[in-house]
Amino acid sequence: MLDLFADEAPWSEPLAPGAVVLRRLAREQSDALLAAIAQVAAVSPFRHMVTPGGYTMSVAMTNCGALGWSTDSRGYCYAAIDPLTGRPWPAIPDVFLRLAKTAASQAGYPEFSPDACLINRYQPGAKLSLHQDKDEARLDAPIVSVSLGLPATFQFGGLKRSDLLQRVWLEHGDVVVWGGASRLFYHAILPLKAGSHPQVGAWRYNLTFRRAAQ
Ligand code: MD3
Ligand code: FE
């Protein structure tokens, strides 16, 4: 389908206390972002991690930055060494860092200095079950999330697992900043619908920038 709004200027929508979606903010840099993802994955490949419950995640993951997030049969942790390669995770590419800082600043977090970037890759059917992000040492820092490729339905609730969920449709180039009162909100991604994105193909990528160490 022809996208008549492909070069529309970005706009923002408040989501929750401390959280905002910066629609299309990453669109203009999306080619550079995708090239940088490929460079990271050439060093630390995407892999399907196994959770402590013995479940193989449908989302494939890799990381860049001083610290990377992993899970295995023993638990979840941030570590400097990629357990798959035995080497440090690649550095956060400049184009990633600039975008993360710009987005955080626009959302009211001008001091954001991420040291970890988790890269999620979704194939059709892949999902992320309801969870909180609480393995980071600095819960006062926001999380910046960048969506690329196929669209997905994101769900978020509140501080309790049982809180009512709201749905948000996330498209190519959308950036969400989660801080303040919403930093520990439960959230999930519903199973990805099949499709083809003109630039990315049959995938969705999500970058999440975090401050994992003090
Ligand atoms: C709300 N990723 O990697 S990003 C994750 O699209 C993760 O791949 C999803 O959840 C994805 O942990 C959603 C949006 C997001 C990220 C962190 C949050 C929403 C959040 C932290 C607190 C509240
Ligand atoms: Fe999360």
mmCIF file of C-alpha atoms in Angstrom, residues 48 58-60 121-127 150 191-193 202-204:
data_model
loop_
_atom_site.group_PDB
_atom_site.id
_atom_site.type_symbol
_atom_site.label_atom_id
_atom_site.label_comp_id
_atom_site.label_asym_id
_atom_site.label_seq_id
_atom_site.Cartn_x
_atom_site.Cartn_y
_atom_site.Cartn_z
ATOM 1 C CA HIS A 48 16.773 -17.777 21.242
ATOM 2 C CA SER A 58 10.168 -17.057 20.530
ATOM 3 C CA VAL A 59 11.891 -13.657 20.326
ATOM 4 C CA ALA A 60 15.561 -13.829 19.251
ATOM 5 C CA ARG A 121 13.934 -9.724 16.763
ATOM 6 C CA TYR A 122 10.377 -10.980 16.185
ATOM 7 C CA GLN A 123 9.286 -13.388 13.473
ATOM 8 C CA PRO A 124 5.554 -13.936 12.785
ATOM 9 C CA GLY A 125 4.017 -15.589 15.860
ATOM 10 C CA ALA A 126 6.791 -14.393 18.211
ATOM 11 C CA LYS A 127 5.603 -12.728 21.426
ATOM 12 C CA LEU A 150 6.420 -4.993 11.057
ATOM 13 C CA PRO A 191 2.082 -12.539 18.775
ATOM 14 C CA LEU A 192 3.441 -10.790 15.664
ATOM 15 C CA LYS A 193 1.123 -10.940 12.657
ATOM 16 C CA ALA A 202 9.042 -10.297 7.586
ATOM 17 C CA TRP A 203 10.515 -9.117 10.890
ATOM 18 C CA ARG A 204 10.039 -6.696 13.722
#
